[in-house]
PDB file of C-alpha atoms in Angstrom:
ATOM      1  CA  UNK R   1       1.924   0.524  16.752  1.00 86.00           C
ATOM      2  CA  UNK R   2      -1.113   1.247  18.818  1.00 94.00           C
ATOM      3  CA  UNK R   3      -4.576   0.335  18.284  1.00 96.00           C
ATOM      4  CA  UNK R   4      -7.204   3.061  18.284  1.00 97.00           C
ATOM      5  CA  UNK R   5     -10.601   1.991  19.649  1.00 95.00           C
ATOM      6  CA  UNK R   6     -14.049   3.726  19.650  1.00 93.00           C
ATOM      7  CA  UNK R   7     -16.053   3.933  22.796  1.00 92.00           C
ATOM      8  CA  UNK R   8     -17.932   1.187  21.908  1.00 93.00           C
ATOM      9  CA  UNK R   9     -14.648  -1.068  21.990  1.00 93.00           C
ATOM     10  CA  UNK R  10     -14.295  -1.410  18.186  1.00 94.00           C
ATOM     11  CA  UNK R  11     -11.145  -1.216  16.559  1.00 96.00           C
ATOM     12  CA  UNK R  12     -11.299   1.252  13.893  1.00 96.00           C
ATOM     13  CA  UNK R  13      -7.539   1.990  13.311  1.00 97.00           C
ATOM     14  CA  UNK R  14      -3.832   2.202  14.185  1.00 97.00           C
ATOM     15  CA  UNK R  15      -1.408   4.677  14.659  1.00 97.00           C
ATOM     16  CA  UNK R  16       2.445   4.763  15.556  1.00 97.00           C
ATOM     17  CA  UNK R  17       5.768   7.554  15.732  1.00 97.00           C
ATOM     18  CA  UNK R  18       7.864   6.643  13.224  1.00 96.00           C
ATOM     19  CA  UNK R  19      10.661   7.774  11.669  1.00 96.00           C
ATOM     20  CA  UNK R  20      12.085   9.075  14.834  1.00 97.00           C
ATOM     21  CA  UNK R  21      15.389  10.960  15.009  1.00 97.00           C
ATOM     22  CA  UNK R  22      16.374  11.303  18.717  1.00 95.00           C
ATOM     23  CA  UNK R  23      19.502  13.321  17.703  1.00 96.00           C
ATOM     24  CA  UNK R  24      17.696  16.242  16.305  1.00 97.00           C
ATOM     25  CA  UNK R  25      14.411  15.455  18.288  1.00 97.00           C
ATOM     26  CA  UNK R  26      12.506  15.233  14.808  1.00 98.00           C
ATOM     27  CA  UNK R  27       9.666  12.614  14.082  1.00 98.00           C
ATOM     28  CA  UNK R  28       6.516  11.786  12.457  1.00 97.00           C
ATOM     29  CA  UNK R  29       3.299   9.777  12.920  1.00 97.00           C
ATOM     30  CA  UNK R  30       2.024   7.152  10.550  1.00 95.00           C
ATOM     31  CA  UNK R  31      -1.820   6.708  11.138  1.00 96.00           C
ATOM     32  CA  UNK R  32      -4.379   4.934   8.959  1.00 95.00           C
ATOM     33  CA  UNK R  33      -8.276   5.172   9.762  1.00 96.00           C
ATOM     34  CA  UNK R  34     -11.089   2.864   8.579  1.00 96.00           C
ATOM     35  CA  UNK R  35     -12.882   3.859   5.997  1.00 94.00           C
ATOM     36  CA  UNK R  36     -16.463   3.897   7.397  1.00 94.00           C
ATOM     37  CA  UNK R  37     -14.900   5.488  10.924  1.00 95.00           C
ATOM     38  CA  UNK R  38     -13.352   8.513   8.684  1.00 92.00           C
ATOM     39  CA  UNK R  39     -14.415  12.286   8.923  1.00 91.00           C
ATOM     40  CA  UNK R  40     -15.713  11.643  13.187  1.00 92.00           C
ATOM     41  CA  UNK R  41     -12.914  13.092  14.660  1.00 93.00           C
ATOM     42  CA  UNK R  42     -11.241   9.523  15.726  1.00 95.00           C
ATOM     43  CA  UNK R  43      -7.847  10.716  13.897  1.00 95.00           C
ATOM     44  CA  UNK R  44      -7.456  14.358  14.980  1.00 95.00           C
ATOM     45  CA  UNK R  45      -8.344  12.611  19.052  1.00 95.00           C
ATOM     46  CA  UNK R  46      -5.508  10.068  18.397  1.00 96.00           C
ATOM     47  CA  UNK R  47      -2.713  12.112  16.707  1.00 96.00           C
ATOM     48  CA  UNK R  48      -3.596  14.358  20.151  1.00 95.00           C
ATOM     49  CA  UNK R  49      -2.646  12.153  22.274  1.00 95.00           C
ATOM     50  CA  UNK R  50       0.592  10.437  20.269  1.00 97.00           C
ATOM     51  CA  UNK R  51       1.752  14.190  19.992  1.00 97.00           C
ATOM     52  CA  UNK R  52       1.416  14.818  23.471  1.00 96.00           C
ATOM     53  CA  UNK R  53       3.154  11.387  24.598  1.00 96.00           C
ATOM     54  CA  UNK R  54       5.786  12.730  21.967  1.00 97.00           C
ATOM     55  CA  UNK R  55       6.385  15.918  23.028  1.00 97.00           C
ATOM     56  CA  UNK R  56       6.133  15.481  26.591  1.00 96.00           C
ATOM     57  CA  UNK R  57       7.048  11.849  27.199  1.00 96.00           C
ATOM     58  CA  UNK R  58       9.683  11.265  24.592  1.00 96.00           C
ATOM     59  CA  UNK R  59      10.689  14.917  24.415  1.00 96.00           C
ATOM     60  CA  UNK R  60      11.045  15.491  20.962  1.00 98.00           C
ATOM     61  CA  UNK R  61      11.015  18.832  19.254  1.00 98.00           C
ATOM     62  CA  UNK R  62       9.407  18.994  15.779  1.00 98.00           C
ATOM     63  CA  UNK R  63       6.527  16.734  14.085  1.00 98.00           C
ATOM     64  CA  UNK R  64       7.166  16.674  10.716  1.00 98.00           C
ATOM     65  CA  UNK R  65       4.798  14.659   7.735  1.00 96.00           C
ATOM     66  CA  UNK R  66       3.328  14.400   4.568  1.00 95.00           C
ATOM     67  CA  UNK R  67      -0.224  14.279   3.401  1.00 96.00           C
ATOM     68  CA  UNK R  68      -0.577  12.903  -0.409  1.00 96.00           C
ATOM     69  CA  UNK R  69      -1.793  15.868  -2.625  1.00 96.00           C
ATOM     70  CA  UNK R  70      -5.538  15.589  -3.149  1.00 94.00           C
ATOM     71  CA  UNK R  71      -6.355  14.344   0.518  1.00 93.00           C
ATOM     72  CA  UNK R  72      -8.373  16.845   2.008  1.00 94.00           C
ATOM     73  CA  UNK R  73      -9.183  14.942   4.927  1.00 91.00           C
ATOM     74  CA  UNK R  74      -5.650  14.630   6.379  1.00 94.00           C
ATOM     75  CA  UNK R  75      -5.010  17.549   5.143  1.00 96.00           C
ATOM     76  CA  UNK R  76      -7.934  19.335   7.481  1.00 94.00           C
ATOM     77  CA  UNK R  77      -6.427  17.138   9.560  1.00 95.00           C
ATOM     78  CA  UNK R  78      -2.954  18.297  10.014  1.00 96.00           C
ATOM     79  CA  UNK R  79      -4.580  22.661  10.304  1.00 96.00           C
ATOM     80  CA  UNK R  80      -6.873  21.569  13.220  1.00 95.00           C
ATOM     81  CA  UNK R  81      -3.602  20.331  14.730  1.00 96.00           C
ATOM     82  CA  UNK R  82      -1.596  23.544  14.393  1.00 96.00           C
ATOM     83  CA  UNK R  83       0.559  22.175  11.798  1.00 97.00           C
ATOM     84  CA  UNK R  84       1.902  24.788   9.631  1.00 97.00           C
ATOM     85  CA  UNK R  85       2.257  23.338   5.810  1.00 97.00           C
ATOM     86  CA  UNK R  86       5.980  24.055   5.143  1.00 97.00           C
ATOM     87  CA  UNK R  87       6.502  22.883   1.576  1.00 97.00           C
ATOM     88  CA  UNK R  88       5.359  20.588  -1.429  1.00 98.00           C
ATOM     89  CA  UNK R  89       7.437  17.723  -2.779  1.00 97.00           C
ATOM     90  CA  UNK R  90       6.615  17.676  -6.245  1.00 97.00           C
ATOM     91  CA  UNK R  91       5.666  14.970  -8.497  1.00 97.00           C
ATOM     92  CA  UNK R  92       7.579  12.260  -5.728  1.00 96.00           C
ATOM     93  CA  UNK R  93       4.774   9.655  -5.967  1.00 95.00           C
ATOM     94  CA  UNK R  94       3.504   7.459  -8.961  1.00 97.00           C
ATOM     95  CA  UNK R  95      -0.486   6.779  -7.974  1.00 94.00           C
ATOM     96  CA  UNK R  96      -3.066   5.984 -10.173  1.00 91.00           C
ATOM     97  CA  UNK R  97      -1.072   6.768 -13.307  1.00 96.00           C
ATOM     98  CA  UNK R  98       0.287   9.671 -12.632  1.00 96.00           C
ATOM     99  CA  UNK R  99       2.967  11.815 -10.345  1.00 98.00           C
ATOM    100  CA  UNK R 100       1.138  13.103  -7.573  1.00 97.00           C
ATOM    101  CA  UNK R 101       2.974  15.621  -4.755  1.00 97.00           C
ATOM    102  CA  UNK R 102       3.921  15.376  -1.587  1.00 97.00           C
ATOM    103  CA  UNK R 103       2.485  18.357   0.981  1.00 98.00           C
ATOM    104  CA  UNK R 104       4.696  19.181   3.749  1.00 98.00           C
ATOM    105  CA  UNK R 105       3.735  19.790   7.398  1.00 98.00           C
ATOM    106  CA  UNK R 106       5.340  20.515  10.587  1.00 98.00           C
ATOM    107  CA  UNK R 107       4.667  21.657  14.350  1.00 98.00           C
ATOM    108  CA  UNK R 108       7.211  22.565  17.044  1.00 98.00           C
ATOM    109  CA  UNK R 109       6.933  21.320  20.347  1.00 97.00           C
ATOM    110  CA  UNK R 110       6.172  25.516  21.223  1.00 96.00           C
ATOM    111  CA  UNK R 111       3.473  25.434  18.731  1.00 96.00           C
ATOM    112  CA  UNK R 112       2.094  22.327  20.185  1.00 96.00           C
ATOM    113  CA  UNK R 113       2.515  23.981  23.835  1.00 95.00           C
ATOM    114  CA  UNK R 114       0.800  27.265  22.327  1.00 93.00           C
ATOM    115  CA  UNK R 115      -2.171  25.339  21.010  1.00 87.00           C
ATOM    116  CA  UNK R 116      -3.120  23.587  24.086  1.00 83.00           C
ATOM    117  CA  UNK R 117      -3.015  26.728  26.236  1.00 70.00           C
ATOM    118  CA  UNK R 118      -5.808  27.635  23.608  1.00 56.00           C
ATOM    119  CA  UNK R 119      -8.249  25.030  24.211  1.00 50.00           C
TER     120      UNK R 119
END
C-alpha cells in the first residue's frame, strides 16, 4: 500500500496492485481518494505512476478492474487512462438496497505503451 501525498505534504489517499497473477501477468489496482481531494486529478496522477511501475518494473501484461455502476468519477477515471470497458457484471453487488453491477475495464501493457507515446 502506498500513500499518495499532495504537494503540500498532505495525505489525501492510498493506493496498491492487488490481485496480482504473475503467471498470466494480470493485475489490478485498488485506490481510494479522500473525499474533499476528489475530482483534482490526484487519482488519474497516481494510477499513472502504479501502472507504469507495473508494466515496466514488475512486467505485467494486462490491468484489469471494476468500477461500481453509478460512479462516474472512476469511471472518467479509468477512459482518461486508456482503459477500454470490456464488460458488465450484473447485479454482483448488494449496496444501498439493491443489486448494483459491476463495469469491467482493462488495458494491455501495448495500450499503455501506445498512450504514453501520445502525450
Amino acid at each position: 500500500m502506498f500513500t499518495i501525498e499532495n504537494l503540500e505534504g498532505h495525505n489525501i489517499g492510498g493506493i496498491n496492485l492487488n490481485s496480482m497473477d504473475e503467471r498470466n501477468g494480470t493485475f489490478s489496482i485498488g485506490i481510494v481518494i479522500d473525499q474533499p481531494y476528489r475530482g483534482q486529478g490526484y487519482g488519474t496522477s497516481a494510477m499513472n505512476i502504479l501502472l507504469g511501475y507495473a508494466f515496466l518494473e514488475r512486467r505485467f501484461h494486462k490491468f484489469n478492474d471494476y468500477v461500481l455502476e453509478g460512479n462516474e468519477g472512476s469511471a472518467r477515471m479509468m477512459q482518461k487512462l486508456g482503459c477500454v470497458q470490456e464488460g458488465i457484471r450484473r447485479q454482483v453487488v448488494y449496496i444501498h438496497g439493491k443489486h448494483m453491477d459491476f463495469i469491467m475495464f482493462g488495458l494491455t501493457k501495448d495500450e499503455y505503451l501506445a498512450n504514453r507515446d501520445v502525450k
